[in-house]
Tab-separated table of C-alpha atoms in Angstrom:
chain	number	residue	atom	x	y	z
H	12	MET	CA	0.000	0.000	0.000
H	13	VAL	CA	2.813	2.409	0.885
H	14	TRP	CA	4.718	1.592	-2.304
H	15	GLY	CA	1.703	2.006	-4.566
H	16	THR	CA	0.661	5.384	-3.174
H	17	ARG	CA	4.145	6.878	-3.012
H	18	SER	CA	5.089	5.503	-6.407
H	19	ASP	CA	2.037	7.134	-8.000
H	20	ASP	CA	2.889	10.448	-6.303
H	21	SER	CA	6.495	10.282	-7.489
H	22	ASP	CA	5.443	9.553	-11.073
H	23	LEU	CA	2.942	12.420	-10.983
H	24	HIS	CA	5.551	14.905	-9.783
H	25	SER	CA	8.016	13.721	-12.432
H	26	ARG	CA	5.365	14.414	-15.069
H	27	GLU	CA	4.689	17.840	-13.543
H	28	ARG	CA	8.409	18.608	-13.685
H	29	ASP	CA	8.306	17.862	-17.406
H	30	GLY	CA	5.381	20.263	-17.725
H	31	VAL	CA	7.419	23.031	-16.094
H	32	GLU	CA	10.239	22.419	-18.563
H	33	TYR	CA	7.785	22.624	-21.471
H	34	ALA	CA	6.323	25.881	-20.118
H	35	LYS	CA	9.787	27.457	-19.918
H	36	ALA	CA	10.250	26.811	-23.621
H	37	LEU	CA	6.845	28.333	-24.411
H	38	ASP	CA	7.817	31.433	-22.434
H	39	LYS	CA	10.592	32.022	-24.941
H	40	LEU	CA	8.168	31.950	-27.859
H	41	LEU	CA	5.403	34.055	-26.278
H	42	PRO	CA	7.094	37.504	-26.181
H	43	ALA	CA	8.670	36.953	-29.599
H	44	LEU	CA	5.279	36.248	-31.150
H	45	VAL	CA	3.569	39.189	-29.403
H	46	ASN	CA	6.346	41.575	-30.460
H	47	ALA	CA	6.088	40.322	-34.037
H	48	GLN	CA	2.351	40.990	-33.984
H	49	SER	CA	2.910	44.566	-32.795
H	50	ASN	CA	5.511	45.144	-35.497
H	51	ALA	CA	3.212	43.756	-38.176
H	52	VAL	CA	0.268	45.887	-37.073
H	53	SER	CA	2.497	48.968	-36.919
H	54	GLY	CA	3.745	48.307	-40.446
H	55	LYS	CA	7.263	47.322	-39.381
H	56	PRO	CA	9.035	44.315	-40.910
H	57	VAL	CA	8.922	41.029	-39.062
H	58	LYS	CA	12.137	39.036	-39.021
H	59	LYS	CA	11.672	35.275	-38.999
H	60	GLU	CA	15.112	34.972	-37.389
H	61	ASP	CA	13.544	36.352	-34.212
H	62	PHE	CA	11.530	33.134	-34.002
H	63	ALA	CA	14.335	30.706	-34.768
H	64	GLU	CA	15.701	30.202	-31.260
H	65	SER	CA	12.305	30.075	-29.566
H	66	LEU	CA	10.843	27.723	-32.186
H	67	ASN	CA	13.784	25.349	-31.783
H	68	ALA	CA	13.400	25.417	-27.995
H	69	VAL	CA	9.734	24.422	-28.174
H	70	ALA	CA	10.478	21.795	-30.836
H	71	GLU	CA	13.034	20.167	-28.532
H	72	VAL	CA	10.735	19.868	-25.536
H	73	ASP	CA	7.849	18.709	-27.695
H	74	GLU	CA	10.047	15.957	-29.097
H	75	LYS	CA	10.751	14.836	-25.521
H	76	PHE	CA	7.277	15.160	-24.027
H	77	GLY	CA	4.879	15.661	-26.930
H	78	SER	CA	3.793	12.036	-27.156
H	79	ASP	CA	3.079	11.877	-23.415
H	80	PHE	CA	1.274	15.212	-23.302
H	81	GLY	CA	-0.552	14.826	-26.601
H	82	THR	CA	0.789	18.190	-27.822
H	83	SER	CA	2.581	17.125	-30.993
H	84	ASN	CA	-0.334	17.890	-33.319
H	85	ARG	CA	-1.052	21.190	-31.583
H	86	TRP	CA	2.576	22.223	-31.817
H	87	SER	CA	2.790	21.228	-35.478
H	88	GLY	CA	-0.271	23.334	-36.240
H	89	LEU	CA	1.091	26.336	-34.338
H	90	ARG	CA	4.480	26.129	-35.989
H	91	ALA	CA	2.932	25.896	-39.436
H	92	ARG	CA	0.759	28.919	-38.641
H	93	ILE	CA	3.743	30.962	-37.484
H	94	GLU	CA	5.750	30.098	-40.580
H	95	THR	CA	2.949	31.385	-42.816
H	96	LEU	CA	2.638	34.739	-41.055
H	97	PRO	CA	3.469	37.732	-43.270
H	98	GLU	CA	6.868	39.318	-42.774
H	99	GLN	CA	5.597	42.753	-43.699
H	100	GLY	CA	2.352	44.046	-42.288
H	101	GLY	CA	0.528	45.930	-44.994
H	102	ASP	CA	-3.004	45.415	-43.726
H	103	GLN	CA	-3.336	46.286	-40.053
H	104	ASN	CA	-6.592	44.457	-39.468
H	105	GLY	CA	-5.368	41.438	-41.447
H	106	ALA	CA	-2.118	41.277	-39.484
H	107	PHE	CA	-4.019	41.620	-36.222
H	108	LYS	CA	-6.303	38.760	-37.191
H	109	ASN	CA	-3.563	36.436	-38.449
H	110	TYR	CA	-1.276	36.941	-35.483
H	111	GLY	CA	-4.255	36.755	-33.147
H	112	GLU	CA	-4.988	33.245	-34.411
H	113	ALA	CA	-1.379	32.244	-33.753
H	114	THR	CA	-1.412	33.607	-30.196
H	115	ASP	CA	-4.698	31.806	-29.545
H	116	LEU	CA	-3.050	28.541	-30.568
H	117	LEU	CA	-0.130	29.329	-28.269
H	118	LEU	CA	-2.450	29.964	-25.307
H	119	ALA	CA	-4.235	26.696	-26.048
H	120	LEU	CA	-0.868	24.912	-26.006
H	121	TYR	CA	-0.132	26.373	-22.570
H	122	GLN	CA	-3.441	25.035	-21.296
H	123	ARG	CA	-2.847	21.617	-22.840
H	124	VAL	CA	0.541	21.329	-21.127
H	125	ALA	CA	-0.949	22.357	-17.779
H	126	GLN	CA	-3.701	19.768	-18.109
H	127	ALA	CA	-1.698	16.863	-19.552
H	128	SER	CA	1.204	17.239	-17.128
H	129	GLY	CA	-1.120	17.064	-14.128
H	130	LEU	CA	-0.217	20.546	-12.887
H	131	ARG	CA	-3.766	21.831	-13.210
H	132	SER	CA	-5.283	18.864	-11.343
H	133	ASP	CA	-2.732	18.717	-8.522
H	134	ALA	CA	-4.492	18.797	-5.155
H	135	ASP	CA	-1.581	20.589	-3.495
H	136	GLY	CA	-2.581	24.214	-2.937
H	137	VAL	CA	0.842	25.752	-3.533
H	138	ILE	CA	1.410	23.922	-6.810
H	139	SER	CA	-2.131	24.621	-7.995
H	140	TYR	CA	-1.908	28.384	-7.441
H	141	LEU	CA	1.618	28.724	-8.834
H	142	GLN	CA	0.790	26.816	-12.025
H	143	ASP	CA	-2.342	28.917	-12.565
H	144	ALA	CA	-0.298	32.090	-12.330
H	145	ALA	CA	2.565	30.828	-14.516
H	146	LEU	CA	0.733	28.855	-17.217
H	147	GLU	CA	-2.619	30.640	-17.340
H	148	GLU	CA	-2.701	34.234	-16.134
H	149	ILE	CA	0.718	35.591	-17.125
H	150	PRO	CA	0.472	34.349	-20.757
H	151	LEU	CA	-3.041	35.816	-20.949
H	152	ALA	CA	-1.807	39.148	-19.597
H	153	VAL	CA	1.043	39.306	-22.131
H	154	VAL	CA	-1.181	38.402	-25.087
H	155	TRP	CA	-3.983	40.812	-24.227
H	156	ALA	CA	-1.548	43.619	-23.399
H	157	GLY	CA	-0.133	43.212	-26.906
H	158	ARG	CA	-3.626	43.233	-28.401
H	159	TYR	CA	-4.498	46.333	-26.389
H	160	GLN	CA	-1.518	48.127	-27.900
H	161	ASP	CA	-2.310	46.930	-31.414
H	162	GLN	CA	-5.938	48.018	-31.113
H	163	ALA	CA	-4.769	51.425	-29.941
H	164	VAL	CA	-2.507	51.680	-33.007
H	165	ILE	CA	-5.360	50.655	-35.310
H	166	ALA	CA	-7.754	53.075	-33.618
H	167	GLY	CA	-5.228	55.879	-34.040
H	168	GLY	CA	-5.676	55.571	-37.786
H	169	LEU	CA	-9.413	56.178	-37.666
H	170	PRO	CA	-10.572	59.526	-39.067
H	171	ASP	CA	-11.859	62.143	-36.702
H	172	LEU	CA	-15.569	62.715	-36.558
H	173	ALA	CA	-16.583	65.159	-39.266
H	174	ARG	CA	-19.657	66.833	-37.880
H	175	ASP	CA	-20.282	68.599	-41.156
H	176	ALA	CA	-20.140	65.309	-43.087
H	177	ALA	CA	-23.140	63.508	-44.408
H	178	LEU	CA	-25.213	61.698	-41.804
H	179	GLU	CA	-24.376	58.299	-43.205
H	180	THR	CA	-20.657	59.051	-43.109
H	181	PHE	CA	-20.880	60.493	-39.620
H	182	ASN	CA	-22.752	57.455	-38.295
H	183	ASP	CA	-20.251	55.130	-39.920
H	184	GLN	CA	-17.329	56.964	-38.332
H	185	LEU	CA	-19.083	57.021	-34.960
H	186	SER	CA	-19.733	53.285	-35.182
H	187	GLN	CA	-16.066	52.606	-35.921
H	188	ILE	CA	-14.944	54.668	-32.957
H	189	ASN	CA	-17.442	53.011	-30.607
H	190	ASN	CA	-16.337	49.570	-31.757
H	191	ALA	CA	-12.709	50.542	-31.211
H	192	LEU	CA	-13.479	51.856	-27.719
H	193	THR	CA	-15.339	48.674	-26.853
H	194	SER	CA	-12.529	46.442	-28.092
H	195	LEU	CA	-9.931	48.490	-26.240
H	196	ALA	CA	-11.979	48.392	-23.036
H	197	VAL	CA	-12.361	44.605	-23.252
H	198	SER	CA	-8.650	44.047	-23.863
H	199	ARG	CA	-7.634	46.378	-21.072
H	200	GLN	CA	-10.099	44.726	-18.692
H	201	LEU	CA	-8.708	41.274	-19.483
H	202	VAL	CA	-5.186	42.529	-18.802
H	203	SER	CA	-6.326	43.973	-15.473
H	204	GLU	CA	-8.125	40.776	-14.462
H	205	SER	CA	-5.148	38.599	-15.345
H	206	GLY	CA	-2.830	40.796	-13.322
H	207	ALA	CA	-5.195	40.690	-10.346
H	208	ASP	CA	-5.462	36.898	-10.647
H	209	VAL	CA	-1.674	36.565	-10.569
H	210	ALA	CA	-1.550	38.583	-7.351
H	211	ALA	CA	-4.379	36.521	-5.838
H	212	ASP	CA	-2.693	33.255	-6.841
H	213	MET	CA	0.555	34.322	-5.214
H	214	ALA	CA	-1.206	35.379	-2.012
H	215	SER	CA	-3.015	32.036	-1.844
H	216	ALA	CA	0.216	30.153	-2.534
H	217	VAL	CA	1.915	31.943	0.353
H	218	ASP	CA	-1.007	31.088	2.652
H	219	ASN	CA	-0.817	27.407	1.682
H	220	SER	CA	2.961	27.185	1.914
H	221	ASP	CA	4.547	25.587	4.975
H	222	SER	CA	7.189	28.292	5.154
H	223	GLY	CA	4.838	31.096	4.157
H	224	THR	CA	7.581	32.850	2.182
H	225	PHE	CA	9.104	32.795	-1.280
H	226	SER	CA	12.355	34.108	-2.678
H	227	THR	CA	13.019	37.827	-2.570
H	228	THR	CA	13.630	37.924	-6.332
H	229	LEU	CA	10.236	36.364	-7.000
H	230	LEU	CA	8.419	38.872	-4.799
H	231	GLN	CA	10.272	41.818	-6.348
H	232	ASN	CA	9.411	40.664	-9.854
H	233	LEU	CA	5.808	40.228	-8.755
H	234	ASP	CA	5.692	43.825	-7.495
H	235	ASN	CA	7.137	45.094	-10.772
H	236	PHE	CA	4.596	43.086	-12.735
H	237	GLN	CA	1.683	44.427	-10.698
H	238	ARG	CA	2.846	48.013	-11.142
H	239	GLY	CA	3.283	47.490	-14.893
H	240	VAL	CA	-0.187	45.998	-15.277
H	241	GLU	CA	-1.855	48.673	-13.143
H	242	THR	CA	-0.172	51.405	-15.174
H	243	LEU	CA	-1.338	49.877	-18.440
H	244	ALA	CA	-4.795	48.853	-17.189
H	245	PRO	CA	-5.798	50.704	-14.017
H	246	PRO	CA	-8.086	48.553	-11.856
H	247	GLY	CA	-11.740	49.560	-11.724
H	248	GLN	CA	-11.786	51.311	-15.087
H	249	THR	CA	-14.000	49.174	-17.276
H	250	THR	CA	-14.832	51.734	-19.967
H	251	LEU	CA	-12.984	54.171	-22.182
H	252	ASN	CA	-14.311	57.648	-22.875
H	253	SER	CA	-11.687	58.476	-25.464
H	254	LEU	CA	-9.185	56.696	-27.630
H	255	PRO	CA	-5.804	56.277	-25.894
H	256	THR	CA	-2.598	57.530	-27.424
H	257	ALA	CA	-0.802	54.752	-29.247
H	258	ASN	CA	2.677	55.843	-28.141
H	259	THR	CA	1.640	55.925	-24.483
H	260	VAL	CA	0.027	52.506	-24.640
H	261	THR	CA	3.070	51.096	-26.449
H	262	SER	CA	5.511	52.221	-23.757
H	263	GLN	CA	3.223	50.938	-21.027
H	264	ARG	CA	2.771	47.589	-22.775
H	265	ILE	CA	6.506	47.128	-23.202
H	266	ALA	CA	7.095	47.834	-19.493
H	267	ALA	CA	4.370	45.400	-18.429
H	268	GLN	CA	5.641	42.706	-20.785
H	269	GLU	CA	9.223	43.072	-19.577
H	270	ALA	CA	8.002	42.677	-16.005
H	271	ALA	CA	6.049	39.558	-17.004
H	272	VAL	CA	9.074	38.115	-18.812
H	273	ALA	CA	11.138	38.634	-15.650
H	274	LEU	CA	8.460	37.195	-13.353
H	275	SER	CA	7.594	34.059	-15.303
H	276	PRO	CA	10.960	32.196	-15.046
H	277	THR	CA	11.304	32.912	-11.326
H	278	LEU	CA	7.735	31.745	-10.840
H	279	LEU	CA	8.396	28.529	-12.778
H	280	ASP	CA	11.592	27.992	-10.782
H	281	GLU	CA	9.611	28.240	-7.563
H	282	LEU	CA	7.013	25.873	-8.979
H	283	GLY	CA	9.741	23.399	-9.898
H	284	LYS	CA	11.213	23.669	-6.397
H	285	GLN	CA	7.862	22.905	-4.820
H	286	ILE	CA	7.412	19.902	-7.104
H	287	ASP	CA	10.908	18.618	-6.280
H	288	ASP	CA	10.130	18.832	-2.561
H	289	ARG	CA	6.955	16.793	-3.018
H	290	LYS	CA	8.786	14.261	-5.190
H	291	SER	CA	11.552	13.903	-2.604
H	292	THR	CA	8.956	13.133	0.052
H	293	ALA	CA	7.328	10.542	-2.206
H	294	ASP	CA	10.693	8.924	-2.969
H	295	THR	CA	11.434	8.734	0.748
H	296	GLY	CA	8.106	6.982	1.181
H	297	ARG	CA	9.098	4.465	-1.486
H	298	ILE	CA	12.350	3.757	0.362
H	299	LEU	CA	10.310	3.248	3.526
H	300	ALA	CA	8.083	0.792	1.660
H	301	ILE	CA	11.141	-1.194	0.570
H	302	ALA	CA	12.474	-1.214	4.138
H	303	LEU	CA	9.130	-2.410	5.455
H	304	LEU	CA	9.049	-5.156	2.848
H	305	VAL	CA	12.568	-6.324	3.759
H	306	ILE	CA	11.695	-6.342	7.470
H	307	ALA	CA	8.511	-8.269	6.810
H	308	VAL	CA	10.333	-10.877	4.698
H	309	LEU	CA	13.076	-11.314	7.306
H	310	ALA	CA	10.496	-11.651	10.064
H	311	ALA	CA	8.598	-14.265	8.062
H	312	ILE	CA	11.783	-16.234	7.383
H	313	ALA	CA	12.784	-16.093	11.061
H	314	SER	CA	9.346	-17.287	12.123
H	315	PHE	CA	9.468	-20.173	9.632
H	316	VAL	CA	12.914	-21.251	10.847
H	317	LEU	CA	11.812	-21.177	14.483
H	318	ILE	CA	8.721	-23.226	13.691
H	319	LEU	CA	10.795	-25.735	11.697
H	320	LEU	CA	13.333	-26.177	14.497
H	321	GLY	CA	10.569	-26.572	17.089
H	322	GLY	CA	8.888	-29.282	14.977
H	323	ARG	CA	12.110	-31.251	14.653
H	324	ARG	CA	12.720	-31.140	18.418
H	325	SER	CA	9.208	-32.409	19.133
H	326	ARG	CA	9.608	-35.355	16.743
H	327	ALA	CA	12.970	-36.304	18.323
H	328	GLU	CA	11.447	-36.355	21.804
H	329	SER	CA	8.529	-38.534	20.676
H	330	ILE	CA	10.928	-41.144	19.243
H	331	ASP	CA	13.713	-41.174	21.862
H	332	GLY	CA	11.458	-40.703	24.876
H	333	PRO	CA	12.382	-38.594	27.857
H	334	GLY	CA	15.970	-38.398	29.026
H	335	PRO	CA	17.588	-40.654	31.788
H	336	GLN	CA	15.707	-40.677	35.071
H	337	GLY	CA	18.396	-42.225	37.298
H	338	PRO	CA	21.839	-43.783	37.344
H	339	GLN	CA	20.495	-47.353	36.867
H	340	ALA	CA	18.179	-46.638	33.940
H	341	GLN	CA	19.645	-47.935	30.698
H	342	PRO	CA	18.126	-47.638	27.231
H	343	GLY	CA	17.023	-50.786	25.514
H	344	PRO	CA	17.672	-51.827	21.971
H	345	ARG	CA	14.876	-49.573	20.714
H	346	GLY	CA	15.227	-46.830	23.236
H	347	GLN	CA	12.928	-48.615	25.763
H	348	GLN	CA	13.729	-49.991	29.284
H	349	GLN	CA	14.255	-53.849	29.455
H	350	PRO	CA	11.809	-55.654	31.776
H	351	TYR	CA	12.895	-56.693	35.244
H	352	GLY	CA	14.140	-60.325	35.237
H	353	GLN	CA	16.923	-62.713	34.328
H	354	GLY	CA	17.411	-61.282	30.924
H	355	ASN	CA	18.392	-57.959	32.377
H	356	PRO	CA	22.216	-57.784	32.685
H	357	ASP	CA	21.861	-55.744	35.832
H	358	TYR	CA	19.380	-58.148	37.419
H	359	ALA	CA	21.722	-58.871	40.336
H	360	GLY	CA	21.896	-55.259	41.136
H	361	TYR	CA	18.167	-54.834	41.348
H	362	PRO	CA	16.605	-55.092	44.839
H	363	ALA	CA	14.597	-58.163	45.718
H	364	GLY	CA	10.987	-58.071	44.888
H	365	PRO	CA	8.560	-57.374	47.664
H	366	ASP	CA	7.172	-60.312	49.718
H	367	GLN	CA	3.471	-60.094	49.172
H	368	MET	CA	2.657	-62.368	52.164
H	369	GLY	CA	5.485	-61.730	54.599
H	370	GLY	CA	3.827	-58.886	56.219
H	371	ASP	CA	0.403	-60.547	56.815
H	372	PRO	CA	0.013	-61.525	60.586
H	373	TYR	CA	-2.899	-63.863	59.882
H	374	LEU	CA	-0.873	-66.067	57.582
H	375	ASN	CA	2.035	-66.057	60.027
H	376	ASN	CA	-0.206	-67.318	62.822
H	377	LEU	CA	-1.448	-70.183	60.643
H	378	ASP	CA	2.118	-71.335	59.985
H	379	ALA	CA	3.002	-71.213	63.675
H	380	GLY	CA	-0.055	-73.265	64.716
H	381	ARG	CA	0.661	-75.903	62.105
H	382	ASP	CA	4.218	-76.311	63.262
H	383	ALA	CA	3.134	-76.704	66.897
H	384	ARG	CA	0.659	-79.477	66.082
H	385	ARG	CA	3.296	-81.374	64.126
H	386	GLU	CA	5.682	-81.268	67.084
H	387	ARG	CA	3.039	-82.640	69.482
H	388	VAL	CA	2.342	-85.613	67.301
H	389	GLY	CA	5.976	-86.201	66.462
H	390	VAL	CA	5.818	-85.236	62.778
H	391	PRO	CA	8.968	-83.517	61.569
H	392	ARG	CA	8.713	-80.235	59.810
């Protein structure tokens, strides 16, 4: 029972450790893809060399764990989609759509890794909260911060409302601006919620931790990330009354993304440390199971030997009889005492048998009377 439980726990934590390694590779691809999207929407050239290192990193981990996690097809589809992305963004809305599909596939790959590795279903509170922050909320915050910037750039190209224009033209322009404001508000809100969820996950992880503390570097990066997110998407502001300035949003997005890029590896390192601690405990339990098994086997062998020796001793006593009872007792030819009589070599040494009649006074008196009568009549004895 001990071996089965601890062995399952150890295997689970090994699989979770593989999931952390996969997530670290995805973290290299995420900012590269988001930056490429921003460049394409802004009309800047996109260099495929920027993807080379990150694509190779994900390809390596997928080759190691893809069959176990069931991510090979997802990764193949994502890579093919990235390779078909335009290197020069001529159409802003088209670039936003195409890159948006690629980032959606990347977010889905994050979720698949979290689910298949067992990180998402781990009952341990610390691991559960840390994986949610690292594999769910931070990638969402980075993606939607990039989309918020790109939407601001696209909205900056909209014409101003021409109040003296025809009604149909005015309504069309007003509709475009309202749609842009709505999209910007949604993206900013999602960034704000993801940032708040990261903070809540970290607070819950600290509460569930035995030590109650994490590394200073991790907490500092968390503070920087929260400040970057709150600057880009102030909490509590769910609507936009005017279109934001693209340059301002761009600088804020870059700061928030840099903070996220610094936070994510330290967060994954802490997650890996927590998993290693749990795995070490499970491995110790497996060693205990082996020790218990060895002790049980040795005890069973010792008991069997004692029972076997006791059985042999009992059989020997039943055949040989009890040991000598006195100095004159001698074993017979079959281990039995010879009967008392002439055949016994020590017969002369045995005491005379008891006189059954010598002690009876009645018989003695009869003998004496008979002898007296014979003397009176002159009969010899």
